[in-house]
Amino acid sequence: KSIIKKTLIFPWRITGALDELAQAFDEKHMIASFNGSGLANAFAKRGWDGGLPGSNSGDFVAVVTANYGGMKSDRYITRDVTYDLNVTSEKDILGNPVVNAKVTIDIRHNGIWNIPLSGPYTGYLRTLIPLNSTVTAGATVKEDRADAYVLGELLNIPVGGNASYTYEYTLPEYVWNNGVYNLQLRKQPGTLADRYRVIVHVPQGESLDSNFFDIRENVGFFETNLISDQNLFFMVTPDTNPPRIVSHEITGLNEITIVFNEPIPTDFGGDALNYQVTDMDYADSEAKDVIGIAKVRVEGSAIILTTAGMTIQEDERYEVAIRNLRDSAGNVITPNPRTVTVVQGAANLTASADNT
């Protein structure tokens, strides 16, 4: 009424009044519905009708609570939502990466006993996710609606207490659109700014391209106080980084273990011709070991070389040359060949003696 009155009395203020209305609709302190299709479509397009995204329009999360207790405890409730997305190497039927999601909702009652304003919070929590999601963990109640899949929980949170709920599911293939992932965070109408954080993991070596996320190698972070609906987009960029050596050591007499920062395909990692071990004659120049590669074992990101010809020489050093090694994306180790030095230690000698 105040806005209408001021607009009628001071018509030059209509622009400011419209801005205030637009902000109220954006922040969902106001919503509206219309019978006429023109206005209804215009409001729906801007998210001003309180509706959910249409099916096949990408990923979304909407956390909604309803107070069934009859008191004013909503004023004391804070909600913290963490959304983890794991973009896997597996492909769906359209050739896009399969995405596994985990959403965690932490709800805290910050009030005190103050009847009739504040008491135990009794309500119903609904977490709305895209249709055709495959739920793998969590949810007391599950409901398949026309516009969303609903995960539900009955709430009974004591004064000063908290509750946490976690759901895991695999998302449908339509979350991708021409290689772009679209995520919409939907604000519940009438609430203040809940805390939202989104963490995206892509396969080792790959990365993200996005203006919304703080990107650190293969992990993206987004965090905000959700004052209005938020649309997020990202693309997965291909792996162009060569495999890097994390550790290298003699793990037993005639055994050298080299660990990389990512899994190494057996086709490349298991080829004995890609390795050469040379005695550096550091401990005893008279004891010249001639080292051969007897067997190569690949265990994920670890390559275990079984050698022949290594003798017990504490503190002896060996140069290991690694050539033509590639990761699963075809990136070749750099420099090529790559050399590292491994050293016989007392622990290796003790272990070797115990095994003889």
Coordinates of C-alpha atoms in Angstrom, one line a residue:
K1 CA 0.0 0.0 0.0
S2 CA 2.8 2.4 0.8
I3 CA 4.5 1.8 -2.6
I4 CA 1.2 2.4 -4.4
K5 CA 0.4 5.5 -2.3
K6 CA 3.8 7.1 -2.9
T7 CA 3.6 6.3 -6.6
L8 CA 0.2 8.0 -7.0
I9 CA 1.2 11.1 -4.9
F10 CA 4.7 11.4 -6.4
P11 CA 4.5 9.9 -9.9
W12 CA 8.1 10.9 -10.6
R13 CA 9.1 8.2 -8.1
I14 CA 7.6 5.4 -10.2
T15 CA 11.0 4.3 -11.6
G16 CA 12.3 3.8 -8.0
A17 CA 9.2 2.0 -7.0
L18 CA 9.4 -0.4 -9.9
D19 CA 13.1 -1.0 -9.0
E20 CA 12.0 -1.9 -5.5
L21 CA 9.3 -4.2 -6.8
A22 CA 11.8 -5.9 -9.1
Q23 CA 14.2 -6.5 -6.3
A24 CA 11.5 -7.9 -4.1
F25 CA 10.5 -10.3 -6.8
D26 CA 14.1 -11.2 -7.5
E27 CA 14.7 -12.0 -3.8
K28 CA 11.4 -13.8 -3.6
H29 CA 9.9 -11.7 -0.9
M30 CA 7.1 -11.3 -3.4
I31 CA 5.8 -13.8 -6.0
A32 CA 2.8 -13.6 -8.3
S33 CA 0.7 -15.8 -10.6
F34 CA -1.7 -14.8 -13.4
N35 CA -4.4 -16.4 -15.5
G36 CA -3.2 -14.6 -18.6
S37 CA -0.5 -16.5 -20.4
G38 CA 1.4 -13.4 -21.4
L39 CA 2.1 -12.1 -17.9
A40 CA 2.4 -15.6 -16.5
N41 CA 5.1 -16.5 -19.1
A42 CA 7.0 -13.2 -18.4
F43 CA 7.0 -13.8 -14.6
A44 CA 7.9 -17.4 -15.0
K45 CA 10.9 -16.5 -17.3
R46 CA 12.3 -14.3 -14.5
G47 CA 11.5 -16.8 -11.8
W48 CA 9.0 -14.5 -10.2
D49 CA 6.2 -17.0 -10.0
G50 CA 7.9 -19.3 -7.4
G51 CA 8.0 -22.2 -9.9
L52 CA 10.8 -24.7 -10.6
P53 CA 12.9 -25.0 -13.8
G54 CA 11.2 -26.9 -16.6
S55 CA 12.3 -30.5 -17.2
N56 CA 15.4 -31.0 -19.4
S57 CA 16.7 -27.5 -18.5
G58 CA 19.7 -28.6 -16.4
D59 CA 20.5 -29.4 -12.8
F60 CA 18.8 -27.7 -9.9
V61 CA 18.6 -27.8 -6.1
A62 CA 15.7 -26.3 -4.1
V63 CA 15.6 -26.7 -0.3
V64 CA 12.2 -25.9 1.2
T65 CA 11.0 -26.2 4.8
A66 CA 7.5 -25.8 6.1
N67 CA 6.7 -25.0 9.8
Y68 CA 4.0 -27.3 11.2
G69 CA 4.5 -26.3 14.8
G70 CA 2.4 -23.2 14.8
M71 CA 4.9 -20.9 16.5
K72 CA 7.4 -18.4 15.1
S73 CA 10.4 -20.6 15.2
D74 CA 11.2 -20.0 11.5
R75 CA 12.8 -16.7 12.6
Y76 CA 15.5 -18.6 14.4
I77 CA 16.3 -21.2 11.8
T78 CA 19.4 -21.1 9.7
R79 CA 20.2 -23.4 6.8
D80 CA 23.5 -24.3 5.3
V81 CA 23.6 -26.3 2.1
T82 CA 26.6 -28.0 0.5
Y83 CA 26.3 -29.5 -3.0
D84 CA 29.1 -31.8 -4.1
L85 CA 29.3 -32.7 -7.8
N86 CA 31.6 -35.5 -8.9
V87 CA 32.0 -35.4 -12.7
T88 CA 33.2 -38.9 -13.5
S89 CA 35.1 -40.4 -16.5
E90 CA 32.1 -42.6 -17.2
K91 CA 29.9 -41.6 -20.2
D92 CA 26.1 -41.5 -20.4
I93 CA 24.1 -42.6 -23.4
L94 CA 24.6 -39.1 -25.0
G95 CA 28.4 -39.3 -24.5
N96 CA 28.4 -36.8 -21.6
P97 CA 30.2 -37.4 -18.3
V98 CA 28.1 -39.1 -15.7
V99 CA 27.7 -36.8 -12.7
N100 CA 27.1 -38.1 -9.1
A101 CA 25.7 -35.6 -6.6
K102 CA 25.7 -35.3 -2.9
V103 CA 23.7 -32.6 -1.1
T104 CA 24.0 -32.0 2.6
I105 CA 21.6 -29.7 4.5
D106 CA 22.5 -28.5 7.9
I107 CA 19.6 -26.9 9.9
R108 CA 20.2 -25.1 13.2
H109 CA 17.7 -23.7 15.7
N110 CA 19.3 -20.6 17.1
G111 CA 16.4 -19.6 19.4
I112 CA 15.7 -20.0 23.1
W113 CA 12.6 -21.1 25.0
N114 CA 10.2 -18.2 24.5
I115 CA 6.7 -19.6 24.1
P116 CA 4.7 -18.7 22.0
L117 CA 7.4 -17.2 19.8
S118 CA 10.1 -19.9 20.0
G119 CA 10.0 -23.6 20.9
P120 CA 11.0 -26.9 19.2
Y121 CA 10.9 -26.6 15.5
T122 CA 8.4 -29.1 14.0
G123 CA 8.2 -29.1 10.2
Y124 CA 8.8 -30.8 6.9
L125 CA 12.0 -30.6 4.8
R126 CA 11.8 -31.1 1.1
T127 CA 14.8 -31.2 -1.2
L128 CA 13.8 -30.9 -4.8
I129 CA 16.1 -32.3 -7.5
P130 CA 15.8 -33.0 -11.3
L131 CA 13.4 -35.6 -12.5
N132 CA 15.0 -39.0 -13.5
S133 CA 17.7 -38.7 -10.9
T134 CA 18.7 -42.0 -9.4
V135 CA 18.8 -41.8 -5.6
T136 CA 21.5 -44.0 -4.0
A137 CA 21.5 -42.8 -0.4
G138 CA 19.3 -40.9 2.0
A139 CA 15.6 -39.7 2.2
T140 CA 12.9 -40.9 4.5
V141 CA 10.2 -39.8 2.1
K142 CA 10.5 -39.9 -1.7
E143 CA 8.0 -38.3 -4.1
D144 CA 8.0 -38.2 -7.9
R145 CA 6.2 -35.0 -8.9
A146 CA 5.5 -33.7 -12.4
D147 CA 8.3 -31.1 -12.1
A148 CA 10.8 -32.5 -9.7
Y149 CA 11.9 -35.5 -7.6
V150 CA 11.3 -34.8 -3.9
L151 CA 13.3 -36.1 -1.0
G152 CA 11.5 -35.5 2.3
E153 CA 12.1 -35.5 6.0
L154 CA 10.0 -34.8 9.1
L155 CA 11.7 -32.3 11.3
N156 CA 11.7 -32.0 15.1
I157 CA 14.6 -29.8 16.2
P158 CA 14.9 -28.8 19.8
V159 CA 15.7 -25.2 20.9
G160 CA 19.4 -24.7 20.4
G161 CA 19.7 -28.0 18.4
N162 CA 20.6 -28.9 14.9
A163 CA 19.9 -31.6 12.3
S164 CA 21.8 -32.7 9.2
Y165 CA 20.6 -34.6 6.2
T166 CA 22.6 -36.0 3.3
Y167 CA 21.4 -37.4 0.0
E168 CA 23.3 -39.0 -2.8
Y169 CA 22.1 -39.5 -6.4
T170 CA 23.2 -39.8 -10.0
L171 CA 21.9 -37.0 -12.2
P172 CA 20.1 -37.5 -15.6
E173 CA 21.9 -36.8 -18.8
Y174 CA 20.0 -33.6 -19.6
V175 CA 22.1 -31.6 -17.1
W176 CA 24.5 -31.1 -20.0
N177 CA 23.8 -28.9 -23.0
N178 CA 26.4 -29.0 -25.7
G179 CA 29.1 -29.6 -23.2
V180 CA 28.0 -26.9 -20.8
Y181 CA 26.7 -27.9 -17.3
N182 CA 23.9 -25.7 -16.0
L183 CA 23.1 -25.6 -12.3
Q184 CA 20.3 -23.5 -10.8
L185 CA 20.2 -22.8 -7.0
R186 CA 16.6 -22.0 -6.2
K187 CA 15.8 -19.8 -3.2
Q188 CA 12.8 -20.6 -1.1
P189 CA 10.3 -17.7 -1.2
G190 CA 10.1 -15.6 2.0
T191 CA 13.5 -16.8 3.5
L192 CA 16.6 -14.8 4.2
A193 CA 20.0 -15.6 2.7
D194 CA 20.7 -19.3 3.3
R195 CA 24.4 -20.3 2.9
Y196 CA 25.1 -22.3 -0.2
R197 CA 28.4 -23.8 -1.3
V198 CA 29.0 -25.9 -4.5
I199 CA 32.1 -28.0 -4.9
V200 CA 32.8 -29.6 -8.3
H201 CA 35.3 -32.4 -8.8
V202 CA 36.4 -33.4 -12.3
P203 CA 38.8 -36.3 -13.1
Q204 CA 42.5 -36.0 -12.3
G205 CA 44.3 -33.9 -14.9
E206 CA 41.1 -32.2 -16.2
S207 CA 39.9 -28.8 -15.1
L208 CA 37.0 -26.4 -15.2
D209 CA 36.2 -23.4 -17.4
S210 CA 33.8 -21.1 -15.6
N211 CA 33.3 -17.5 -14.5
F212 CA 31.5 -18.6 -11.4
F213 CA 33.9 -21.0 -9.7
D214 CA 37.2 -20.5 -7.9
I215 CA 39.2 -23.2 -9.7
R216 CA 42.1 -25.1 -8.2
E217 CA 43.4 -27.7 -10.6
N218 CA 40.5 -30.3 -10.9
V219 CA 38.3 -28.8 -8.2
G220 CA 35.9 -25.8 -8.4
F221 CA 34.4 -23.9 -5.5
F222 CA 31.4 -21.6 -5.3
E223 CA 30.0 -20.1 -2.1
T224 CA 27.3 -17.5 -1.5
N225 CA 24.5 -16.2 0.7
L226 CA 21.6 -17.0 -1.6
I227 CA 19.5 -13.9 -1.7
S228 CA 18.0 -14.8 -5.1
D229 CA 18.0 -17.7 -7.6
Q230 CA 21.5 -18.3 -8.9
N231 CA 22.4 -19.9 -12.2
L232 CA 25.9 -21.4 -12.5
F233 CA 27.6 -22.8 -15.6
F234 CA 30.9 -24.7 -16.2
M235 CA 32.6 -26.7 -18.8
V236 CA 35.1 -29.5 -18.4
T237 CA 38.4 -28.8 -20.1
P238 CA 40.5 -31.8 -21.4
D239 CA 43.6 -33.1 -19.7
T240 CA 46.7 -31.6 -21.3
N241 CA 49.0 -32.1 -18.3
P242 CA 51.7 -34.9 -18.5
P243 CA 51.9 -37.4 -15.6
R244 CA 54.0 -36.2 -12.7
I245 CA 56.1 -38.3 -10.4
V246 CA 55.0 -38.0 -6.7
S247 CA 57.5 -40.3 -5.1
H248 CA 60.2 -42.8 -6.1
E249 CA 62.1 -45.2 -3.8
I250 CA 63.6 -48.6 -3.4
T251 CA 61.0 -50.6 -1.5
G252 CA 63.0 -53.8 -1.3
L253 CA 66.1 -55.5 -2.8
N254 CA 65.4 -55.6 -6.5
E255 CA 62.2 -53.6 -6.2
I256 CA 61.7 -49.9 -7.2
T257 CA 58.3 -48.2 -6.7
I258 CA 57.4 -45.0 -8.7
V259 CA 54.2 -43.2 -7.9
F260 CA 52.5 -40.7 -10.2
N261 CA 49.9 -38.1 -9.6
E262 CA 47.3 -40.0 -11.7
P263 CA 46.6 -43.6 -12.9
I264 CA 48.9 -44.9 -15.6
P265 CA 47.4 -47.2 -18.3
T266 CA 48.9 -50.6 -18.3
D267 CA 49.6 -50.5 -22.0
F268 CA 52.3 -47.8 -21.4
G269 CA 53.2 -48.4 -17.7
G270 CA 53.6 -52.1 -18.1
D271 CA 56.2 -52.0 -20.9
A272 CA 59.6 -53.0 -19.6
L273 CA 61.3 -51.3 -22.5
N274 CA 60.2 -47.9 -21.0
Y275 CA 62.6 -48.3 -18.1
Q276 CA 66.3 -48.5 -17.6
V277 CA 68.1 -48.7 -14.2
T278 CA 71.8 -47.9 -13.9
D279 CA 74.1 -48.3 -10.9
M280 CA 75.7 -44.9 -10.1
D281 CA 78.6 -46.6 -8.1
Y282 CA 78.2 -44.1 -5.2
A283 CA 78.7 -46.4 -2.2
D284 CA 81.2 -48.9 -3.7
S285 CA 82.8 -48.1 -7.1
E286 CA 84.2 -51.7 -7.2
A287 CA 80.7 -53.3 -6.9
K288 CA 79.2 -52.6 -10.3
D289 CA 75.6 -53.8 -10.4
V290 CA 74.2 -54.6 -13.9
I291 CA 70.5 -54.1 -13.5
G292 CA 67.8 -55.6 -15.7
I293 CA 64.1 -55.2 -15.6
A294 CA 62.5 -58.6 -14.8
K295 CA 58.9 -57.5 -14.4
V296 CA 56.7 -54.4 -14.3
R297 CA 53.5 -54.2 -12.3
V298 CA 51.0 -51.3 -12.6
E299 CA 48.7 -50.6 -9.7
G300 CA 46.7 -47.5 -10.5
S301 CA 49.1 -44.6 -10.1
A302 CA 52.0 -46.8 -8.9
I303 CA 54.5 -48.6 -11.0
I304 CA 56.5 -51.4 -9.3
L305 CA 59.7 -52.5 -11.1
T306 CA 61.1 -55.9 -10.2
T307 CA 64.7 -55.8 -11.1
A308 CA 67.5 -58.4 -11.4
G309 CA 71.2 -57.8 -10.4
M310 CA 70.8 -55.4 -7.5
T311 CA 73.2 -56.3 -4.6
I312 CA 73.1 -55.2 -1.0
Q313 CA 75.0 -51.9 -0.8
E314 CA 73.8 -49.6 1.8
D315 CA 73.4 -46.0 0.5
E316 CA 74.0 -47.1 -3.1
R317 CA 72.3 -45.0 -5.7
Y318 CA 70.6 -45.9 -8.9
E319 CA 69.4 -43.8 -11.8
V320 CA 66.1 -44.8 -13.2
A321 CA 65.3 -43.5 -16.7
I322 CA 61.6 -43.5 -17.7
R323 CA 60.6 -42.9 -21.3
N324 CA 57.5 -42.7 -23.5
L325 CA 55.2 -43.0 -20.5
R326 CA 51.7 -41.6 -21.1
D327 CA 48.6 -41.0 -19.1
S328 CA 45.1 -42.1 -20.1
A329 CA 44.6 -38.8 -22.1
G330 CA 47.8 -39.6 -24.1
N331 CA 50.0 -36.9 -22.5
V332 CA 53.7 -38.0 -22.6
I333 CA 55.9 -37.6 -19.5
T334 CA 58.1 -34.5 -19.7
P335 CA 61.0 -34.4 -20.1
N336 CA 61.1 -37.5 -22.1
P337 CA 63.1 -39.4 -20.9
R338 CA 62.7 -38.5 -17.3
T339 CA 65.3 -39.6 -14.8
V340 CA 65.1 -40.0 -11.0
T341 CA 67.5 -41.3 -8.4
V342 CA 66.7 -44.0 -5.9
V343 CA 68.8 -44.9 -2.9
Q344 CA 69.2 -48.2 -0.9
G345 CA 68.4 -47.4 2.7
A346 CA 68.8 -49.4 5.9
A347 CA 65.1 -50.2 6.0
N348 CA 65.3 -51.7 2.5
L349 CA 68.3 -53.8 3.6
T350 CA 66.6 -55.0 6.7
A351 CA 63.4 -56.0 4.8
S352 CA 65.6 -57.7 2.2
A353 CA 67.5 -59.7 4.8
D354 CA 64.2 -60.8 6.5
N355 CA 63.0 -62.1 3.1
T356 CA 66.1 -64.2 2.4

